[in-house]
Coordinates of C-alpha atoms and ligand atoms in Angstrom, one line a residue:
M1344 CA -0.5 0.3 0.1
D1345 CA 1.5 3.4 -1.2
W1346 CA -0.5 5.8 1.1
A1347 CA 0.4 9.2 -1.0
T1348 CA -1.5 7.3 -3.8
Q1349 CA -4.4 6.0 -1.6
P1350 CA -8.2 7.0 -3.8
N1351 CA -10.1 9.8 -2.7
P1352 CA -13.6 7.8 -1.7
F1353 CA -15.5 10.4 -2.8
R1354 CA -16.1 10.1 -6.5
R1355 CA -17.2 14.1 -8.0
Y1356 CA -18.6 14.6 -11.9
E1357 CA -17.0 17.9 -12.0
G1358 CA -19.5 20.5 -13.4
A1359 CA -22.1 18.6 -12.5
P1360 CA -25.3 21.0 -11.9
L1361 CA -25.8 19.3 -8.2
I1362 CA -29.3 18.5 -6.9
A1363 CA -29.2 18.5 -3.0
L1364 CA -31.8 16.2 -1.4
D1365 CA -33.3 16.5 2.6
H1366 CA -31.5 14.6 5.2
I1367 CA -34.7 12.6 6.7
P1368 CA -33.7 10.9 10.2
P1369 CA -34.9 6.7 10.7
S1370 CA -38.4 6.8 11.4
S1371 CA -39.3 4.1 14.0
E1372 CA -42.1 3.1 11.4
P1373 CA -42.0 0.6 9.7
Q1374 CA -41.1 -1.7 11.4
Y1375 CA -38.3 -3.8 11.3
D1376 CA -39.5 -7.4 10.6
A1377 CA -42.6 -6.3 9.4
A1378 CA -40.7 -4.5 5.9
F1379 CA -39.1 -8.0 4.9
V1380 CA -41.4 -9.2 3.6
V1381 CA -43.1 -8.0 0.5
G1382 CA -47.1 -6.0 1.4
H1383 CA -46.4 -4.8 4.6
V1384 CA -45.6 -1.2 4.2
L1385 CA -47.9 1.1 2.4
P1386 CA -45.9 2.7 -1.1
Q1387 CA -45.4 6.5 -0.9
P1388 CA -45.6 8.5 -3.7
F1389 CA -42.5 9.2 -5.9
S1390 CA -40.9 12.7 -5.3
R1391 CA -37.9 14.8 -3.8
R1392 CA -38.4 13.5 -0.3
Q1393 CA -38.7 9.8 -1.2
V1394 CA -35.8 9.6 -2.9
S1395 CA -33.8 11.4 -0.4
Q1396 CA -35.1 8.8 2.0
F1397 CA -34.1 6.0 0.1
F1398 CA -30.2 7.5 -0.4
C1399 CA -30.5 8.2 2.7
D1400 CA -31.2 4.6 4.2
S1401 CA -29.1 2.2 1.3
L1402 CA -25.9 4.6 0.9
A1403 CA -25.5 7.5 2.9
L1404 CA -23.1 8.1 4.7
S1405 CA -24.1 7.4 8.8
A1406 CA -21.6 7.2 11.2
L1407 CA -18.1 9.0 11.7
K1408 CA -14.2 7.2 12.7
Q1409 CA -11.3 9.1 14.3
A1410 CA -8.1 7.6 15.1
G1411 CA -5.4 10.2 16.0
N1412 CA -5.5 13.0 13.1
S1413 CA -7.3 11.3 11.0
S1414 CA -11.5 11.0 10.2
W1415 CA -13.0 9.3 8.0
A1416 CA -16.7 8.8 7.6
L1417 CA -18.7 5.2 7.0
R1418 CA -22.1 4.6 5.6
I1419 CA -25.2 2.2 5.8
N1420 CA -23.3 0.1 3.0
P1421 CA -20.6 -1.3 4.1
S1422 CA -17.5 -1.5 1.7
S1423 CA -14.3 -4.3 2.3
G1424 CA -11.5 -2.0 3.9
N1425 CA -13.6 0.6 3.7
L1426 CA -12.7 2.4 0.6
H1427 CA -16.5 2.2 -0.9
P1428 CA -15.3 1.1 -4.6
T1429 CA -19.0 1.4 -5.7
E1430 CA -20.4 3.9 -7.4
G1431 CA -24.3 4.7 -7.3
Y1432 CA -26.7 5.8 -9.8
L1433 CA -30.3 7.5 -10.5
I1434 CA -31.7 7.1 -13.8
C1435 CA -35.8 8.4 -13.6
G1436 CA -38.8 10.6 -15.4
P1437 CA -40.6 13.8 -14.1
M1438 CA -40.7 14.0 -10.2
A1439 CA -42.2 16.5 -7.9
D1440 CA -39.8 18.7 -6.8
L1441 CA -36.9 16.9 -7.5
C1442 CA -37.2 16.9 -12.2
T1443 CA -39.1 18.3 -14.9
M1444 CA -37.7 16.2 -17.6
P1445 CA -36.2 12.3 -17.3
I1446 CA -32.4 12.4 -15.4
V1447 CA -29.4 10.7 -15.2
C1448 CA -27.5 11.3 -12.0
H1449 CA -24.4 10.6 -10.2
Y1450 CA -25.2 10.0 -6.4
A1451 CA -22.3 12.1 -3.8
P1452 CA -22.1 10.6 -1.2
A1453 CA -20.1 12.9 0.6
E1454 CA -22.5 15.8 0.1
H1455 CA -26.0 14.0 0.1
A1456 CA -26.2 15.5 -3.0
L1457 CA -27.0 14.2 -7.2
E1458 CA -25.2 15.7 -9.7
R1459 CA -27.3 15.5 -12.1
R1460 CA -24.9 14.1 -15.9
A1461 CA -27.9 14.4 -18.9
E1462 CA -31.3 15.1 -19.5
F1463 CA -33.1 13.6 -22.2
S1464 CA -36.4 13.3 -23.1
L1465 CA -39.5 12.0 -22.0
E1466 CA -40.4 9.7 -24.9
T1467 CA -36.5 8.2 -24.9
W1468 CA -37.8 7.7 -20.4
Q1469 CA -41.3 5.7 -21.7
A1470 CA -39.7 3.6 -24.5
L1471 CA -36.9 2.5 -22.2
T1472 CA -39.1 1.7 -19.2
K1473 CA -42.0 0.3 -21.7
G1474 CA -43.0 -3.0 -19.9
L1475 CA -42.1 -2.3 -16.1
P1476 CA -44.5 -1.1 -13.7
E1477 CA -44.9 2.6 -12.9
P1478 CA -44.3 4.9 -11.3
V1479 CA -40.6 3.2 -11.4
L1480 CA -37.0 4.7 -11.0
L1481 CA -33.9 2.7 -11.7
V1482 CA -31.1 2.7 -9.7
G1483 CA -27.5 1.8 -11.7
L1484 CA -24.2 0.4 -9.7
T1485 CA -21.0 0.9 -10.7
S1486 CA -17.3 -0.3 -9.2
V1487 CA -14.0 1.6 -9.3
H1488 CA -11.6 -1.2 -9.0
W1489 CA -8.3 1.2 -8.6
R1490 CA -9.9 2.1 -5.1
E1491 CA -9.6 -1.6 -3.8
A1492 CA -6.9 -2.6 -5.6
W1493 CA -5.3 0.2 -4.7
K1494 CA -5.1 -1.8 -1.4
Y1495 CA -6.3 -6.0 -2.1
G1496 CA -4.0 -6.6 -5.8
E1497 CA -5.4 -8.8 -7.4
R1498 CA -8.3 -9.7 -4.9
A1499 CA -9.7 -6.7 -5.7
Y1500 CA -12.5 -7.5 -8.4
R1501 CA -13.9 -10.5 -6.3
Y1502 CA -14.6 -7.4 -3.2
C1503 CA -16.3 -5.4 -5.3
Q1504 CA -18.5 -7.3 -6.2
H1505 CA -19.2 -8.6 -2.3
D1506 CA -19.8 -4.9 -2.1
V1507 CA -22.2 -4.3 -4.7
G1508 CA -23.6 -8.0 -3.8
H1509 CA -24.2 -5.3 -0.2
A1510 CA -25.0 -2.3 -2.0
M1511 CA -27.4 -4.4 -3.6
A1512 CA -29.1 -5.3 -1.0
A1513 CA -28.9 -1.7 1.1
V1514 CA -31.0 -0.6 -1.9
S1515 CA -33.6 -3.4 -1.3
L1516 CA -33.9 -3.0 1.7
A1517 CA -34.4 1.3 1.3
A1518 CA -36.8 0.6 -0.9
A1519 CA -38.9 -2.0 1.1
A1520 CA -38.4 0.6 4.5
L1521 CA -40.6 2.9 1.1
G1522 CA -43.3 -0.2 0.1
W1523 CA -41.1 0.1 -2.9
Q1524 CA -39.2 -2.9 -4.3
A1525 CA -36.0 -3.7 -6.6
T1526 CA -34.8 -6.1 -9.5
L1527 CA -32.2 -6.6 -11.5
L1528 CA -33.1 -6.2 -15.1
D1529 CA -30.6 -8.1 -15.9
D1530 CA -30.7 -7.9 -19.8
L1531 CA -29.2 -5.4 -20.7
G1532 CA -25.2 -5.0 -21.4
T1533 CA -22.2 -4.1 -19.9
D1534 CA -21.2 -1.6 -23.5
A1535 CA -25.1 -1.2 -23.0
L1536 CA -25.2 -0.8 -19.5
A1537 CA -22.0 2.1 -19.5
T1538 CA -24.5 3.4 -22.6
L1539 CA -27.4 4.4 -19.7
L1540 CA -24.6 5.8 -17.2
G1541 CA -22.8 7.3 -19.2
L1542 CA -19.4 5.4 -19.0
C1543 CA -18.1 5.0 -22.0
E1544 CA -15.5 7.5 -22.2
P1545 CA -12.0 5.5 -21.7
R1546 CA -11.4 7.2 -18.1
G1547 CA -8.0 4.6 -18.2
A1548 CA -7.1 3.1 -14.6
E1549 CA -9.9 4.7 -12.5
A1550 CA -12.5 3.4 -14.9
E1551 CA -16.1 2.7 -13.7
Q1552 CA -17.0 -0.6 -14.3
P1553 CA -21.1 -0.8 -14.6
D1554 CA -22.8 -3.8 -13.1
C1555 CA -26.7 -3.2 -12.7
V1556 CA -29.2 -1.9 -12.3
L1557 CA -32.1 -1.9 -10.6
A1558 CA -35.8 -1.2 -11.5
V1559 CA -37.9 0.2 -8.2
Y1560 CA -41.5 0.5 -8.0
P1561 CA -44.4 0.5 -5.0
Q1562 CA -44.9 -3.1 -3.9
G1563 CA -47.6 -5.0 -5.2
R1564 CA -46.1 -4.2 -9.2
V1565 CA -45.7 -6.8 -11.0
V1566 CA -42.1 -6.6 -13.5
R1567 CA -44.0 -7.8 -16.4
D1568 CA -41.2 -8.9 -19.1
G1569 CA -38.2 -7.5 -16.6
T1570 CA -36.0 -5.6 -19.5
L1571 CA -35.1 -2.3 -20.5
R1572 CA -36.0 -1.5 -24.3
S1573 CA -31.5 -2.0 -26.0
E1574 CA -33.5 -0.3 -29.3
V1575 CA -33.1 3.1 -27.5
L1576 CA -29.9 3.5 -25.8
E1577 CA -28.5 4.8 -29.5
T1578 CA -29.5 7.9 -27.9
F1579 CA -28.0 7.7 -24.1
A1580 CA -24.6 7.6 -26.8
T1581 CA -25.3 10.6 -27.8
L1582 CA -26.0 13.7 -24.9
P1583 CA -24.6 15.9 -24.0
W1584 CA -22.9 14.0 -21.1
L1585 CA -22.1 16.4 -17.8
G1586 CA -19.4 17.1 -15.5
K1587 CA -15.7 16.2 -15.9
P1588 CA -14.9 13.0 -13.4
N1589 CA -12.6 13.9 -10.6
L1590 CA -9.0 12.7 -10.3
L1591 CA -9.1 10.1 -7.8
S1592 CA -5.1 9.7 -7.0
Q1593 CA -2.0 10.8 -8.0
S1594 CA -0.4 7.3 -10.0
H1595 CA -1.5 3.8 -10.2
V1596 CA 0.0 1.0 -9.9
K1597 CA -1.3 -1.6 -12.9
W1598 CA -3.7 -4.4 -12.0
P1599 CA -4.1 -6.7 -15.3
M1600 CA -5.0 -9.4 -13.9
I1601 CA -8.5 -7.4 -12.9
D1602 CA -9.3 -6.5 -16.3
Q1603 CA -8.4 -9.7 -17.3
V1604 CA -11.3 -10.4 -15.4
T1605 CA -13.0 -7.7 -16.2
A1606 CA -13.3 -8.1 -19.5
A1607 CA -14.1 -12.3 -19.3
T1608 CA -17.0 -11.6 -17.5
K1609 CA -18.7 -8.9 -19.5
K1610 CA -22.3 -9.8 -20.4
P1611 CA -23.2 -9.8 -23.6
P1612 CA -26.8 -9.1 -23.8
T1613 CA -29.8 -11.7 -22.9
D1614 CA -32.5 -12.6 -23.5
Q1615 CA -35.1 -14.7 -20.8
L1616 CA -32.5 -15.6 -19.0
Y1617 CA -33.8 -16.7 -16.2
G1618 CA -37.3 -18.3 -16.1
T1619 CA -39.2 -17.9 -13.2
S1620 CA -38.2 -19.6 -9.9
G1621 CA -40.2 -19.4 -7.1
P1622 CA -40.3 -19.4 -3.0
T1623 CA -37.1 -21.8 -2.0
G1624 CA -37.9 -20.9 1.9
P1625 CA -41.1 -21.5 3.6
P1626 CA -42.7 -18.0 4.3
L1627 CA -41.2 -15.2 6.8
A1628 CA -42.7 -15.8 10.5
I1629 CA -42.6 -12.4 11.2
S1630 CA -42.5 -11.7 14.5
A1631 CA -44.3 -8.5 17.2
A1632 CA -40.7 -7.4 18.9
P1633 CA -41.3 -3.6 18.0
L1634 CA -38.5 -2.9 16.4
S1635 CA -37.3 0.3 13.5
L1636 CA -36.2 -1.2 9.9
R1637 CA -34.9 2.4 10.3
K1638 CA -32.6 2.3 13.0
I1639 CA -31.1 -0.9 12.1
I1640 CA -30.6 0.0 9.8
Y1641 CA -28.4 3.3 10.4
Q1642 CA -26.6 1.6 13.6
R1643 CA -25.1 -1.4 11.0
R1644 CA -22.1 -1.4 11.6
S1645 CA -19.0 -4.0 10.5
A1646 CA -17.3 -5.5 14.3
V1647 CA -13.4 -4.7 14.4
A1648 CA -13.2 -8.0 17.4
L1649 CA -16.1 -9.0 19.3
D1650 CA -15.3 -10.5 23.2
G1651 CA -15.5 -14.1 23.0
R1652 CA -18.2 -14.7 25.5
T1653 CA -21.5 -13.5 24.4
G1654 CA -23.9 -16.2 23.3
I1655 CA -27.0 -16.6 22.0
T1656 CA -30.2 -19.2 22.0
H1657 CA -30.9 -21.6 19.0
D1658 CA -34.4 -20.2 19.0
A1659 CA -32.8 -16.1 17.8
F1660 CA -29.8 -18.3 15.3
Y1661 CA -32.6 -20.2 13.2
R1662 CA -34.1 -16.8 12.8
I1663 CA -32.0 -15.5 11.8
L1664 CA -31.0 -18.7 9.8
A1665 CA -34.5 -17.5 8.1
K1666 CA -33.8 -14.5 7.6
T1667 CA -31.4 -15.4 4.8
L1668 CA -34.0 -17.3 2.8
A1669 CA -35.7 -16.2 -0.4
G1670 CA -39.5 -17.5 1.2
P1671 CA -42.3 -16.0 -0.4
G1672 CA -41.7 -12.0 -1.5
Q1673 CA -39.1 -11.8 1.2
F1674 CA -36.8 -8.7 0.9
P1675 CA -33.6 -8.1 -0.2
F1676 CA -34.3 -12.0 -2.0
N1677 CA -37.0 -11.0 -4.5
A1678 CA -34.2 -8.3 -6.2
L1679 CA -32.3 -11.4 -7.4
P1680 CA -34.5 -13.1 -10.4
W1681 CA -32.4 -16.7 -9.9
T1682 CA -33.0 -18.7 -7.6
P1683 CA -31.0 -19.2 -4.9
L1684 CA -27.1 -20.2 -5.7
I1685 CA -25.5 -19.5 -1.8
H1686 CA -25.1 -22.4 0.8
L1687 CA -24.0 -21.9 4.3
A1688 CA -21.6 -23.4 5.6
L1689 CA -21.5 -22.3 9.7
F1690 CA -19.4 -22.7 12.4
V1691 CA -20.9 -22.1 15.4
H1692 CA -19.4 -21.8 18.5
R1693 CA -21.7 -20.7 21.2
V1694 CA -25.6 -20.5 19.9
R1695 CA -27.3 -22.1 23.5
D1696 CA -28.7 -25.7 23.3
L1697 CA -27.2 -26.7 20.3
D1698 CA -23.7 -29.0 20.4
P1699 CA -20.0 -26.3 18.6
G1700 CA -19.2 -27.6 15.1
L1701 CA -19.9 -27.5 11.9
Y1702 CA -23.5 -27.1 10.3
V1703 CA -24.8 -26.8 6.2
L1704 CA -27.5 -24.4 5.3
V1705 CA -28.9 -25.5 2.2
R1706 CA -30.4 -22.3 1.2
D1707 CA -32.0 -23.9 -1.9
P1708 CA -33.7 -27.5 -0.6
T1709 CA -32.9 -28.8 -4.1
Q1710 CA -29.7 -28.4 -3.6
T1711 CA -29.1 -30.6 -0.4
T1712 CA -28.7 -34.6 -2.4
V1713 CA -26.0 -32.8 -4.6
L1714 CA -24.2 -31.2 -2.2
R1715 CA -24.2 -34.0 0.6
A1716 CA -23.2 -35.8 -2.2
E1717 CA -20.0 -33.4 -2.8
M1718 CA -18.8 -33.0 0.3
K1719 CA -17.4 -35.7 3.1
P1720 CA -19.4 -39.1 3.4
E1721 CA -19.1 -39.1 6.7
F1722 CA -21.1 -35.9 7.5
P1723 CA -24.5 -37.1 8.9
W1724 CA -26.3 -34.5 7.6
A1725 CA -28.5 -34.6 11.0
K1726 CA -30.9 -32.0 11.9
P1727 CA -30.1 -29.8 14.8
V1728 CA -33.0 -30.2 18.0
A1729 CA -35.5 -27.7 17.6
C1730 CA -34.7 -26.9 13.5
P1731 CA -38.3 -25.7 11.8
D1732 CA -38.9 -27.6 9.2
G1733 CA -38.5 -24.6 6.5
L1734 CA -34.8 -25.0 7.7
E1735 CA -33.3 -26.9 5.9
L1736 CA -30.0 -26.3 8.5
Y1737 CA -28.0 -30.0 9.1
Q1738 CA -24.5 -30.7 11.9
L1739 CA -22.3 -32.4 10.3
Q1740 CA -19.5 -32.4 13.2
T1741 CA -19.5 -31.3 16.5
G1742 CA -17.0 -30.3 18.7
D1743 CA -14.7 -26.7 19.3
A1744 CA -14.9 -25.2 16.0
R1745 CA -12.8 -21.8 16.0
K1746 CA -8.9 -22.7 16.1
L1747 CA -10.3 -23.5 12.1
S1748 CA -12.4 -20.9 12.2
E1749 CA -10.1 -18.4 12.7
Q1750 CA -8.2 -20.5 10.2
V1751 CA -9.7 -20.5 7.6
S1752 CA -10.6 -17.0 7.5
C1753 CA -6.5 -16.3 7.7
H1754 CA -5.9 -15.8 11.0
Q1755 CA -8.6 -13.4 11.6
S1756 CA -10.0 -14.2 16.3
I1757 CA -13.4 -12.4 15.4
A1758 CA -14.1 -15.7 13.1
A1759 CA -14.1 -17.3 16.8
D1760 CA -14.4 -15.2 19.4
G1761 CA -18.2 -14.9 18.0
C1762 CA -21.3 -16.9 17.6
F1763 CA -20.6 -18.1 15.0
S1764 CA -19.0 -17.7 12.2
L1765 CA -19.3 -18.9 8.4
G1766 CA -18.7 -20.0 5.4
M1767 CA -20.4 -19.1 1.3
I1768 CA -20.7 -21.8 -0.5
A1769 CA -21.7 -21.7 -4.1
E1770 CA -23.4 -23.3 -6.2
F1771 CA -20.1 -22.6 -8.8
E1772 CA -19.8 -25.0 -12.0
R1773 CA -23.1 -25.7 -13.2
P1774 CA -24.7 -22.2 -13.5
L1775 CA -21.0 -20.6 -15.1
Q1776 CA -21.4 -23.1 -17.6
Q1777 CA -25.1 -22.8 -18.0
F1778 CA -25.0 -18.4 -18.8
G1779 CA -21.2 -17.6 -19.2
A1780 CA -18.9 -16.7 -17.1
W1781 CA -20.1 -13.2 -16.7
F1782 CA -22.0 -14.7 -14.3
Y1783 CA -19.4 -14.9 -12.5
P1784 CA -20.0 -11.9 -10.3
R1785 CA -23.2 -12.1 -9.4
L1786 CA -22.0 -15.1 -7.1
F1787 CA -20.8 -12.6 -5.2
W1788 CA -23.2 -10.6 -5.8
E1789 CA -26.4 -12.9 -3.9
S1790 CA -23.3 -13.7 -1.4
G1791 CA -22.4 -9.7 -0.9
V1792 CA -27.2 -9.7 -0.6
V1793 CA -27.0 -12.3 2.4
G1794 CA -23.7 -10.4 4.2
Q1795 CA -26.5 -7.6 4.0
V1796 CA -29.2 -9.5 5.8
L1797 CA -26.5 -10.9 8.6
Y1798 CA -25.2 -7.6 9.0
L1799 CA -28.6 -6.6 9.9
E1800 CA -30.0 -9.4 11.5
A1801 CA -27.0 -9.5 14.5
E1802 CA -27.7 -5.7 14.7
A1803 CA -31.1 -6.9 15.4
I1804 CA -30.6 -9.1 18.3
G1805 CA -28.5 -6.4 19.8
I1806 CA -25.0 -8.3 17.9
R1807 CA -23.1 -7.9 15.5
G1808 CA -21.6 -8.7 12.1
T1809 CA -18.4 -8.2 10.4
G1810 CA -18.4 -8.9 6.8
I1811 CA -14.2 -11.4 6.4
G1812 CA -13.6 -11.2 2.6
C1813 CA -10.5 -12.2 2.6
F1814 CA -10.2 -16.4 3.8
F1815 CA -8.3 -19.3 2.5
D1816 CA -10.3 -21.2 0.0
D1817 CA -8.8 -24.1 -0.6
P1818 CA -9.2 -24.9 3.5
M1819 CA -12.8 -24.2 3.4
H1820 CA -13.5 -26.9 1.0
S1821 CA -11.4 -29.2 2.6
V1822 CA -13.6 -28.2 5.4
L1823 CA -16.4 -29.8 3.7
G1824 CA -14.4 -32.2 1.5
L1825 CA -15.6 -30.6 -1.1
K1826 CA -12.7 -31.2 -4.0
T1827 CA -15.0 -30.2 -7.6
L1828 CA -15.1 -26.9 -9.1
R1829 CA -19.0 -28.0 -8.0
Y1830 CA -18.5 -25.3 -5.2
Q1831 CA -16.6 -22.4 -3.8
S1832 CA -16.2 -20.6 -1.1
L1833 CA -16.8 -17.0 -1.9
Y1834 CA -17.3 -14.7 1.0
H1835 CA -16.8 -15.7 5.1
F1836 CA -19.5 -14.4 7.4
T1837 CA -18.7 -14.0 11.4
T1838 CA -21.5 -12.6 14.4
G1839 CA -21.0 -11.9 18.1
G1840 CA -20.9 -9.8 21.1
P1841 CA -18.7 -6.6 19.4
V1842 CA -15.5 -5.1 21.9
E1843 CA -15.7 -1.8 21.6
D1844 CA -14.6 0.7 19.1
S1845 CA -13.3 3.9 20.8
R1846 CA -13.3 5.2 17.3
L1847 CA -15.4 6.0 16.5
R1848 CA -17.0 9.2 17.1
S1849 CA -21.2 9.7 16.1
S1850 CA -23.8 7.3 16.7
P1851 CA -25.9 8.1 13.7
P1852 CA -27.2 9.3 11.3
Y1853 CA -24.7 11.0 10.6
S1854 CA -24.8 14.5 8.6
F1855 CA -21.4 15.2 6.9
I1856 CA -20.3 17.9 6.8
P1857 CA -17.4 18.5 4.0
Ligands
LIG3200 C1 -16.7 -7.6 1.2 C2 -16.1 -7.1 2.4 C3 -15.7 -8.1 3.2 C4 -15.5 -7.2 4.2 N1 -13.4 -8.6 4.8 C5 -13.6 -8.2 5.7 C6 -12.6 -8.7 6.9 O1 -12.0 -10.4 6.2 N2 -11.9 -8.4 8.1 C7 -12.4 -7.2 9.0 O2 -11.9 -7.1 9.9 N3 -13.3 -6.7 7.9 C8 -14.0 -7.2 6.7 N4 -14.9 -6.3 6.8 C9 -15.7 -5.6 7.7 C10 -15.0 -3.7 6.6 O3 -14.6 -3.5 7.3 C11 -15.8 -2.4 6.8 O4 -17.2 -3.2 6.2 C12 -15.8 -1.2 6.9 O5 -14.6 -0.9 7.7 C13 -16.6 -0.2 7.0 O6 -16.8 -0.4 8.8 P1 -18.8 -0.4 8.3 O7 -19.3 -1.9 7.8 O8 -18.6 -0.4 9.3 O9 -19.4 0.5 7.7 C14 -15.6 -6.6 5.3 C15 -16.0 -6.3 4.5 C16 -17.4 -6.1 3.6 C17 -18.9 -5.5 2.4

C-alpha cells in the first residue's frame, strides 16, 4: 500500500449541476420484521423527499471514525477495507420537486446530493421503461476497481463484487422501507449499461465498471418482462453528458489480472434469462418485536473485535437463518431473478442448546442431495434440536470449531470469538456453464446480499456482524470435503458480541459537512 496514492473515496463529476437531497432522520416506522416481506408497507409516492429518504437509507454516510488526526466516514452499505468502490446512479422520469425532465444522476454521498449528468426526453424515458411497472425509477451500480486494488491488488475484483451485493441489498431494503421493491434487470449487456450510465469515455486506471441496474417500483406491481429497451440506448450514446470525473489518485499501479477478469466476465445482452423461480423458503414468520427497520439500517456497523463470551439462543440462531432464505416475497432476495445459489457452512461456537461444530444451511432444498454427495461421506446430516420446518439446516460435525474457523478466515480472531461464523458456498460450475463467465460476479453479488442480511440480523438481536473477505478457499473446501469446482467458497462472515470501537465518534444518523 502506498499511502501517497490512496484513492479518494468520493467520485465527483466536476461541473455537473448538483441537486441537493434532504437529510431525513430515521423514523420508527416501518417495523423491522414486517418490512422484510412484500405487502406490509404502504407504498409511498415518488417525489424528491422519498428519493432523498431512499438514498439516506441505502448509500449515504452514516458514521464517523477518528484515530489521531485522521477521521473517516462510514456508510450505510459496508465495504471491504471501507474503500467503497461502489458508485450509485439514479435514472428517473419527471418527479415532484426533483426534476421536470427525465435525468441520469450520480449520487454523491459526501454531499448527499445528486449530480445531474444528463437530461433526456420523456419519449425516451417512456420507451426505455416500457414493460416496467409505473411509476418506476432505475438505480445503477458501478465499481471503481482501482479503489479496492490500491490496497488488495488482484483480490480486489472479488471484493468489489461482494460490495456490489451489499449495495444491492441496501437498495432493496431502502426500497422496502418506502413500500417499494427493487428488481435486478439483467438483460442488458455491459456495453449497454455503460451507455445508459454515461460511462463510455475511456477513464484509464480509474474506470468505473458498470455492474448492474435495478428497477425500483411500488410493491404489489409486477415486472412484466423485466427488460429495458436496448433500442433506445442509441439516444443515450449521443447525450451531452455533464461533468468531468475527478482524479482519485495521483498515480496508479497496474493489476492486469483485474482487467483480464473484467474482460472475461463482460456480459453480452441476453433475453429471457432465468425463467421464473419460485420461493425456496417457507413464508417468513414475522415477530411482533417493536423494532424500527431504519434504526437497524443506521446502526449497522462491522465489529472490529468480538468478546469471546456472548452467546445467543437457538431460536435467535434459527430466526437469523430463516431471514437468509428466499421465502415468498422476501426482501432483499426478491431483487435477484435467479434461484438461490449460495449455501452456508456454519461454524457454531456459542449458540445455546446447540452442540458447537460444523453445520450446513442449504438455501435451495433441491440442492441438498447434490451438496451432500459432494461433501465428506462421514457427515451425518442430522437435523439439530428444535430446528423449524422449512429450514434445511444439518449438523455435520460436533466439536470446538473455533481454531479451525479462525484458520480458514486468514487467522482472523473475529471468526473464532463470536457466536457463529460461516463460509458461503456457491453452486459454482453449473451456473457458469449454463449462463457463461459473466455470471461469475453475480455469485459474489448474491453472497453480498446474504451478508447484508446477516449484518442487519445481528444488530436486530443485539450482537454485531462483520463480513470476512479474507479467507483461504482451499482449506475451507477441505473442511467440507469439496474436491471439485461444483461448489466453491466465496465469502465468509462472523457474528458475536462486539468489543467497543473507541474510534467511533458519532451516533446515527450522521450528516457529513464537507
Ligand atoms: C466484502 C467485505 C469484506 C470484508 N472483509 C473483512 C475482513 O476480512 N476482516 C475484517 O475485519 N473486516 C472485513 N470487512 C469489514 C469492513 O472492514 C467494514 O465494512 C468497513 O471497515 C466499513 O465499516 P462498517 O461496516 O462499520 O461501515 C469486510 C466488509 C465487506 C463488505
